PDB file of C-alpha atoms and ligand atoms in Angstrom:
ATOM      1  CA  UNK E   1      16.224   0.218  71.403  1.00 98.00           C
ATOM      2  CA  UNK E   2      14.166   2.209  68.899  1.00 98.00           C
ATOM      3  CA  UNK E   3      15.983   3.253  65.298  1.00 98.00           C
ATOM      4  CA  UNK E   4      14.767   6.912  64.804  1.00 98.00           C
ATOM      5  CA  UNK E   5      15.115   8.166  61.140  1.00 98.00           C
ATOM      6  CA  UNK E   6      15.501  11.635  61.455  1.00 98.00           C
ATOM      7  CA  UNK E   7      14.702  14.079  59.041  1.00 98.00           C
ATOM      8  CA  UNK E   8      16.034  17.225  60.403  1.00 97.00           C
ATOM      9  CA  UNK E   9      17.053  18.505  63.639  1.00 98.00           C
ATOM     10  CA  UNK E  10      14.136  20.795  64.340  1.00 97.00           C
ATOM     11  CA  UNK E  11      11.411  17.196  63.459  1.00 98.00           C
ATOM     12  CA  UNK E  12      13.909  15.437  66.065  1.00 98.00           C
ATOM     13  CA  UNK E  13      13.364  18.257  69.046  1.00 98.00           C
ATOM     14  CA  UNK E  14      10.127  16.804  70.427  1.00 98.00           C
ATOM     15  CA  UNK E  15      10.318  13.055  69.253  1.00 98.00           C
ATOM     16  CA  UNK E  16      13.654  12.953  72.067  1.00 98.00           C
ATOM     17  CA  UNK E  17      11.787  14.320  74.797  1.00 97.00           C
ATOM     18  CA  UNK E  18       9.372  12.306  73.968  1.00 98.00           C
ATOM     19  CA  UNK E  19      11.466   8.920  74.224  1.00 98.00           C
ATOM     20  CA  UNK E  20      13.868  10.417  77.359  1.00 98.00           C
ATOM     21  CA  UNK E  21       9.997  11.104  79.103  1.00 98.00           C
ATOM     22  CA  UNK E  22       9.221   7.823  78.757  1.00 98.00           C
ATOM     23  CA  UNK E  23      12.537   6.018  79.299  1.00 98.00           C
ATOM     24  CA  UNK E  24      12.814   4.584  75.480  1.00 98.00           C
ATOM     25  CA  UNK E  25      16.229   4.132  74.107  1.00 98.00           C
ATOM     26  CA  UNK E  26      16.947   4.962  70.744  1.00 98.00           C
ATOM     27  CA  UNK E  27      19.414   5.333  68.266  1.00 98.00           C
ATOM     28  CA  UNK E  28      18.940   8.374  65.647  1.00 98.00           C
ATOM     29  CA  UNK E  29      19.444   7.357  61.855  1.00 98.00           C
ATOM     30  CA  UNK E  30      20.485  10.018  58.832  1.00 98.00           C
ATOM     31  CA  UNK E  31      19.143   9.174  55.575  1.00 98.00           C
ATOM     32  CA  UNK E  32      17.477  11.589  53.440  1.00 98.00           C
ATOM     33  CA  UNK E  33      19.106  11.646  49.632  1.00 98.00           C
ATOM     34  CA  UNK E  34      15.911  13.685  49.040  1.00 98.00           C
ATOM     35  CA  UNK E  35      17.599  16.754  50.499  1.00 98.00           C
ATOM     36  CA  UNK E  36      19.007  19.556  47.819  1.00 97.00           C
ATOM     37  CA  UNK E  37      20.754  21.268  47.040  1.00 97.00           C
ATOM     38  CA  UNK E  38      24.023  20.148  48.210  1.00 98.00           C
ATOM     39  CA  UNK E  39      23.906  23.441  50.408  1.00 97.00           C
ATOM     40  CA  UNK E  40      20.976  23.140  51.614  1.00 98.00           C
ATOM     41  CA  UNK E  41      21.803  19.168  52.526  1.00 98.00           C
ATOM     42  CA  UNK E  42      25.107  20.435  54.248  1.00 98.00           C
ATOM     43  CA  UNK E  43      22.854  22.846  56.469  1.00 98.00           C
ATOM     44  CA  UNK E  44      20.749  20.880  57.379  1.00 98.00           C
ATOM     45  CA  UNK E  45      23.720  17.879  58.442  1.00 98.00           C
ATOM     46  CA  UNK E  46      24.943  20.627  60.353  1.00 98.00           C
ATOM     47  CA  UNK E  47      22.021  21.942  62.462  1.00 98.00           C
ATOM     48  CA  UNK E  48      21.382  18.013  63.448  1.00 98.00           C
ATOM     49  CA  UNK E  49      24.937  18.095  64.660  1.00 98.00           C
ATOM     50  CA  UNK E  50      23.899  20.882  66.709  1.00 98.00           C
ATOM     51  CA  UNK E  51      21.040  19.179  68.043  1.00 98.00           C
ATOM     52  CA  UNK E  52      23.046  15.878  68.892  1.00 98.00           C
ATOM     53  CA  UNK E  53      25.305  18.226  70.630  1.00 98.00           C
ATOM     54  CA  UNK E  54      22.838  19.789  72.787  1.00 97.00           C
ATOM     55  CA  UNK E  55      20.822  16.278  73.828  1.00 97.00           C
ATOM     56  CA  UNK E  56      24.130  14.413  73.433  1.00 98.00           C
ATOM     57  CA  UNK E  57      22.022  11.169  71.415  1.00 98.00           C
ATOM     58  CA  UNK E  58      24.176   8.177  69.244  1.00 98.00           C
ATOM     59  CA  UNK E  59      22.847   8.977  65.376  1.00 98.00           C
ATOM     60  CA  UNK E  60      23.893   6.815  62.732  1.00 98.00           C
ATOM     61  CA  UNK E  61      25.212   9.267  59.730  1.00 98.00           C
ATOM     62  CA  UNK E  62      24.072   8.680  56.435  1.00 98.00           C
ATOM     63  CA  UNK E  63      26.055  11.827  54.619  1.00 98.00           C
ATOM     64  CA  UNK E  64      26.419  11.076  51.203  1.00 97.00           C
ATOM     65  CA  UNK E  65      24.607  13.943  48.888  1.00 98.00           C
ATOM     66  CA  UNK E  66      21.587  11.919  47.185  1.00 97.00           C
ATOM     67  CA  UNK E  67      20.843  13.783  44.362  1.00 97.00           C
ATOM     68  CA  UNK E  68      21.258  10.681  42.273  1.00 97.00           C
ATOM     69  CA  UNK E  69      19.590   7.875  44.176  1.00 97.00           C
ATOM     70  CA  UNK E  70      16.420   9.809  44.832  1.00 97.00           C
ATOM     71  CA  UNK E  71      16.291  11.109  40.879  1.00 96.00           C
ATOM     72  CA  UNK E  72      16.262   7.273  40.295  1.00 96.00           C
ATOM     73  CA  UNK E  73      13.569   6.456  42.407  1.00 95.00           C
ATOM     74  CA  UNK E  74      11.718   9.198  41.750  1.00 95.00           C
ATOM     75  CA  UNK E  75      12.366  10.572  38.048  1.00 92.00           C
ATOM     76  CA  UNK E  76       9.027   8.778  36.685  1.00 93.00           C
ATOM     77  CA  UNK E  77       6.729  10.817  38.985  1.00 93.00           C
ATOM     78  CA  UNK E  78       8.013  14.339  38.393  1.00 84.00           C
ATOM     79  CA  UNK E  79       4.842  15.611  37.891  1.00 86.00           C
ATOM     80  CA  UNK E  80       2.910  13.915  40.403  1.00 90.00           C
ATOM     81  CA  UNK E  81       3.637  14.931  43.625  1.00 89.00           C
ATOM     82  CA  UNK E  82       1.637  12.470  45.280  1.00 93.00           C
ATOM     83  CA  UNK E  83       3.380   9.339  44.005  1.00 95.00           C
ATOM     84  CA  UNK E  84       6.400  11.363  44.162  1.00 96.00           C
ATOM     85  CA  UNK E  85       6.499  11.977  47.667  1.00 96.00           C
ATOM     86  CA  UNK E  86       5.291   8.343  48.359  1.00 97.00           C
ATOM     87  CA  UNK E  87       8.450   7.012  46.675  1.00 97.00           C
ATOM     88  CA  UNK E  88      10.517   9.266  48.547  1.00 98.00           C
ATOM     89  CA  UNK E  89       8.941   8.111  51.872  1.00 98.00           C
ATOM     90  CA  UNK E  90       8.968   4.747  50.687  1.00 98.00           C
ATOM     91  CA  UNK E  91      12.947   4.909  49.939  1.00 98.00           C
ATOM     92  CA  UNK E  92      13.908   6.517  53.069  1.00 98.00           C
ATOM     93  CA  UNK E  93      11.773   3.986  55.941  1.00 98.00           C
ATOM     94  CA  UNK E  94      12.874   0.872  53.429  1.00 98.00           C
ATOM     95  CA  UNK E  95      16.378   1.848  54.364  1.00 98.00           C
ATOM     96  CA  UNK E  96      15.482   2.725  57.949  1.00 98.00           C
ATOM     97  CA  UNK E  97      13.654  -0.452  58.602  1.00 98.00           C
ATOM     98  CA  UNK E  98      16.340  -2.314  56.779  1.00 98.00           C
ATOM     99  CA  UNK E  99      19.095  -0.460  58.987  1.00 98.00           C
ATOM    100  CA  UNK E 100      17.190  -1.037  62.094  1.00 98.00           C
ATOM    101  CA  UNK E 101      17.245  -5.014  61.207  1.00 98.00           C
ATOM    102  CA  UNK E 102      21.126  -4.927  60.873  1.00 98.00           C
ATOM    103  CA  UNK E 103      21.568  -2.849  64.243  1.00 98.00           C
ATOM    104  CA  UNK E 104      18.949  -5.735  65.550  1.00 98.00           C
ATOM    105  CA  UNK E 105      17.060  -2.311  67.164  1.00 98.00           C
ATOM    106  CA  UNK E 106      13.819  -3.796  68.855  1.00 98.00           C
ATOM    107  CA  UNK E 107      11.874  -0.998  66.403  1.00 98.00           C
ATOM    108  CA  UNK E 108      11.843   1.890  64.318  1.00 98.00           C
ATOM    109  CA  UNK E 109      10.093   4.902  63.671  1.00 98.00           C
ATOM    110  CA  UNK E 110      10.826   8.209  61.843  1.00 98.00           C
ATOM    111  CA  UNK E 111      10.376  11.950  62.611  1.00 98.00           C
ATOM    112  CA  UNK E 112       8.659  12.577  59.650  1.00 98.00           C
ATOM    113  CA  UNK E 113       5.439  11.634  61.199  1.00 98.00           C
ATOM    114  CA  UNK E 114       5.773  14.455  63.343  1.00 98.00           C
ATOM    115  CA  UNK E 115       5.445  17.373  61.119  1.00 96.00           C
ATOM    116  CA  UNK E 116       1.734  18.688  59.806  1.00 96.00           C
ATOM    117  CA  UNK E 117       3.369  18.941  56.858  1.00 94.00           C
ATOM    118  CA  UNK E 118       3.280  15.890  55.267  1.00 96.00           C
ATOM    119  CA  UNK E 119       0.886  13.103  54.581  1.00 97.00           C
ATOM    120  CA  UNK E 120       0.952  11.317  58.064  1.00 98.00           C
ATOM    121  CA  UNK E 121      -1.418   8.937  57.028  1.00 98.00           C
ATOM    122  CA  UNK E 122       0.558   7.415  53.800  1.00 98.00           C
ATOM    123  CA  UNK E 123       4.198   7.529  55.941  1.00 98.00           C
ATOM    124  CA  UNK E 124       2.002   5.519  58.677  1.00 98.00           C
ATOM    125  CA  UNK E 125       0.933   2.933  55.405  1.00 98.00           C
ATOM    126  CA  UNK E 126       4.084   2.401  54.331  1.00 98.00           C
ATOM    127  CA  UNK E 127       5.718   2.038  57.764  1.00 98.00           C
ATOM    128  CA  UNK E 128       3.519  -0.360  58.817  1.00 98.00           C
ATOM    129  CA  UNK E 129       3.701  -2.280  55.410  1.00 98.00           C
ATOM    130  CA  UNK E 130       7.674  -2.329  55.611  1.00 98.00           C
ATOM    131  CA  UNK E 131       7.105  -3.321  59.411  1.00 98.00           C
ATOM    132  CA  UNK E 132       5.455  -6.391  58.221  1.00 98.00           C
ATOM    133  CA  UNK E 133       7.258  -7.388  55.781  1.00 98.00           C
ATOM    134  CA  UNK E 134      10.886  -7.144  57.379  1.00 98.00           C
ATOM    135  CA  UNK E 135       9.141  -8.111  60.852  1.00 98.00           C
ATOM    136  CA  UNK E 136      10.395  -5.224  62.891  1.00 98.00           C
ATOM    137  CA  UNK E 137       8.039  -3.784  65.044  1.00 98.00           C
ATOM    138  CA  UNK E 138       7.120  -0.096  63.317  1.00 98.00           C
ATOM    139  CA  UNK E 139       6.992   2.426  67.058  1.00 98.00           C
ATOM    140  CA  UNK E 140       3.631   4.448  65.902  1.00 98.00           C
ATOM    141  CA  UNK E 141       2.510   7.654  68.075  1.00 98.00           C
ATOM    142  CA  UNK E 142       1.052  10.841  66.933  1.00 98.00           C
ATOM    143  CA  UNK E 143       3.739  13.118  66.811  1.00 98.00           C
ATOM    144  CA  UNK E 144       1.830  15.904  65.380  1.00 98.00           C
ATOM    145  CA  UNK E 145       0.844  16.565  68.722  1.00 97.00           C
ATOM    146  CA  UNK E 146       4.390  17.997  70.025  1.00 97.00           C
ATOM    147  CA  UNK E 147       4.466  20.030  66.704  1.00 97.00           C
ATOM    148  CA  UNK E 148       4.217  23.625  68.115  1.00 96.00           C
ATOM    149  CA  UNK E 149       6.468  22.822  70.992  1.00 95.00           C
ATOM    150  CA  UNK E 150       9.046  20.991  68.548  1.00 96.00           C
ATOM    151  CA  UNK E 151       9.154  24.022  66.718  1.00 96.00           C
ATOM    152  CA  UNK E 152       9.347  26.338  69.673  1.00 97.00           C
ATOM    153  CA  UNK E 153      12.376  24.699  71.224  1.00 97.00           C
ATOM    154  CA  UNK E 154      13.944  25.100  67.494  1.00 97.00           C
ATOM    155  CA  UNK E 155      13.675  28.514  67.632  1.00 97.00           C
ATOM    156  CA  UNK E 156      14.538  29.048  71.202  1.00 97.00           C
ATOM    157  CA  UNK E 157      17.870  27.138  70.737  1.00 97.00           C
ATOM    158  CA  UNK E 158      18.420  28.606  67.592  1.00 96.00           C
ATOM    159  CA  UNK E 159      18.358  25.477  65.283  1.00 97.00           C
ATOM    160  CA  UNK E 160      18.245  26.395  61.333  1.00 96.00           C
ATOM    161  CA  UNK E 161      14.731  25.774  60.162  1.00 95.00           C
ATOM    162  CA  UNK E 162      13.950  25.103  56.601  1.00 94.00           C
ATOM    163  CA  UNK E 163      11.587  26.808  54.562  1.00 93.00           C
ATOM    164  CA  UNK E 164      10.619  23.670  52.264  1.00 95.00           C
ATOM    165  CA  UNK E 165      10.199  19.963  52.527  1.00 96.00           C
ATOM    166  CA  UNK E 166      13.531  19.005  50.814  1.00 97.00           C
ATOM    167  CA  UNK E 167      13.582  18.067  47.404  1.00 96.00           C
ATOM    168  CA  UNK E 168      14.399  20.234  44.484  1.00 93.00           C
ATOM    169  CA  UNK E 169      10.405  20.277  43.768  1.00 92.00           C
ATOM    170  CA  UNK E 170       9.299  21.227  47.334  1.00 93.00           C
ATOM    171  CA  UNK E 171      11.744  24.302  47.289  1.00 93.00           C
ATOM    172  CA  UNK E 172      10.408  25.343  43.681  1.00 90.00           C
ATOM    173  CA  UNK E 173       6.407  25.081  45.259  1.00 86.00           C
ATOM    174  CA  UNK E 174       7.206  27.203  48.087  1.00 84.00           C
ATOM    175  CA  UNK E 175       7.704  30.039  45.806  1.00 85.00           C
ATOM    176  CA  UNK E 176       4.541  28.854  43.962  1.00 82.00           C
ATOM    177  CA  UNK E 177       2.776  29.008  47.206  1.00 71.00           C
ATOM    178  CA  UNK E 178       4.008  32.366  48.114  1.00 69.00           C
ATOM    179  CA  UNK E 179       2.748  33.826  44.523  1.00 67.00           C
ATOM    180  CA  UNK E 180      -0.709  32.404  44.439  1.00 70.00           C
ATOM    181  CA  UNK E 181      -0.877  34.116  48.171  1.00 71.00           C
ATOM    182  CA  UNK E 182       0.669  37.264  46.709  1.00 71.00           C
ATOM    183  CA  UNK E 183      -1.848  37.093  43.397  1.00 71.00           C
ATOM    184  CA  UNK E 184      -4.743  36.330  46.011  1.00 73.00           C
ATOM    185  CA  UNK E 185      -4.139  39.512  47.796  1.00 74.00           C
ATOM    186  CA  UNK E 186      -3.748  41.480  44.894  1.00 73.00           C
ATOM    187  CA  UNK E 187      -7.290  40.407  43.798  1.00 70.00           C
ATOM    188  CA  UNK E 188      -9.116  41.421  47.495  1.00 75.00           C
ATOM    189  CA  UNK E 189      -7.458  44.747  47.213  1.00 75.00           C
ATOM    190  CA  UNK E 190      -8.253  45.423  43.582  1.00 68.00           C
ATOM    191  CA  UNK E 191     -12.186  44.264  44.507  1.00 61.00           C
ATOM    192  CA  UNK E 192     -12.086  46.923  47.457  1.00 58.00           C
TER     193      UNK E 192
HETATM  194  S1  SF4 W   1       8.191  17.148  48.779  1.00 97.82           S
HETATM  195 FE1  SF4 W   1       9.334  16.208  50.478  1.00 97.82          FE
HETATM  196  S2  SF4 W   1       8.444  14.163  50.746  1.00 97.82           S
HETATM  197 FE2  SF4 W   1       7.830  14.932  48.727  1.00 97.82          FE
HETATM  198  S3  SF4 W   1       9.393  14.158  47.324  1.00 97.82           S
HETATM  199 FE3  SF4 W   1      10.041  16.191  47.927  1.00 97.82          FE
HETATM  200  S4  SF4 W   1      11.381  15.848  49.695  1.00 97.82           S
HETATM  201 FE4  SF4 W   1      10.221  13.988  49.384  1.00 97.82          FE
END
């Protein structure tokens, strides 16, 4: 049996099909104290309920708001995002891996490698580092490949997407992101 930290429901879509294709058990895992506000965390518990519901999977609930616990492990990086998100996938597949040993699961892997999003190639690092170091086998496919039809099936079932990453920080950039595209624009039009 595979441990599967999931993320969010909409990351889990594909990643279930995937393992029912192929005949892989696996248990899901909820762990994410990088998730705020406490609304946002609550919405995002709730549209993975809906998912469970609808592909009727075992998920191991994690659903104590983290606000604290990922301030603590992340507080020194504030304003590095690179180190910062490291941490943050560093705290959430040490406690996967470590809950996958205590369930005895055969391996573990994590949604978060599915989305284009984020830096597949450091989550894959650290996996693999934890993997060797707790000696449970890290399950490693390209996820990214099921992204568009993850995100499809979200939106044909109806499942709440987010519109950032998770952490107080990633919801602030979004709106950073949105202005320089907004400035850009501004700038072509002026020049025309
Ligand atoms: S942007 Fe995402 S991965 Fe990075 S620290 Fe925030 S929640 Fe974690």
């Amino acid at each position: 049996m595979i441990l599967l930290h999931i993320c969010c429901g909409p990351c889990s879509l594909y990643i279930i099909d995937y393992f029912r294709e192929k005949q892989l058990s696996f248990v899901g895992y909820f762990y994410n104290p990088n998730i705020h506000p406490y609304k946002e965390f609550r919405q995002r518990i709730r549209a993975l309920e809906e998912v469970q519901k609808i592909k009727d999977f075992e998920i191991i609930w994690d659903k104590e708001y983290g606000l604290r616990k990922f301030i603590g492990e992340t507080f020194m990086y504030w304003d590095k995002p690179g180190k910062r998100c490291e941490r943050c996938y560093f705290m959430r597949l040490k406690a996967t891996v470590k809950k996958a040993l205590e369930i005895k699961a055969d391996a573990f892997t994590t949604t978060m490698i599915y989305s284009v999003h984020q830096n597949h190639e450091l989550i894959k690092a650290i996996a693999e580092d934890l993997s060797y170091r707790y000696k449970v086998p890290f399950f490693y496919e390209d996820f990214r490949a099921g992204y568009k039809y993850g995100q499809e099936i979200a939106k044909s079932l109806n499942i709440y997407r987010q519109g950032y990453c998770g952490c107080i920080f990633s919801e602030e950039e979004r709106y950073y992101k949105k202005r320089r595209k907004e400035l850009l624009k501004e700038l072509k039009n002026s020049k025309s």
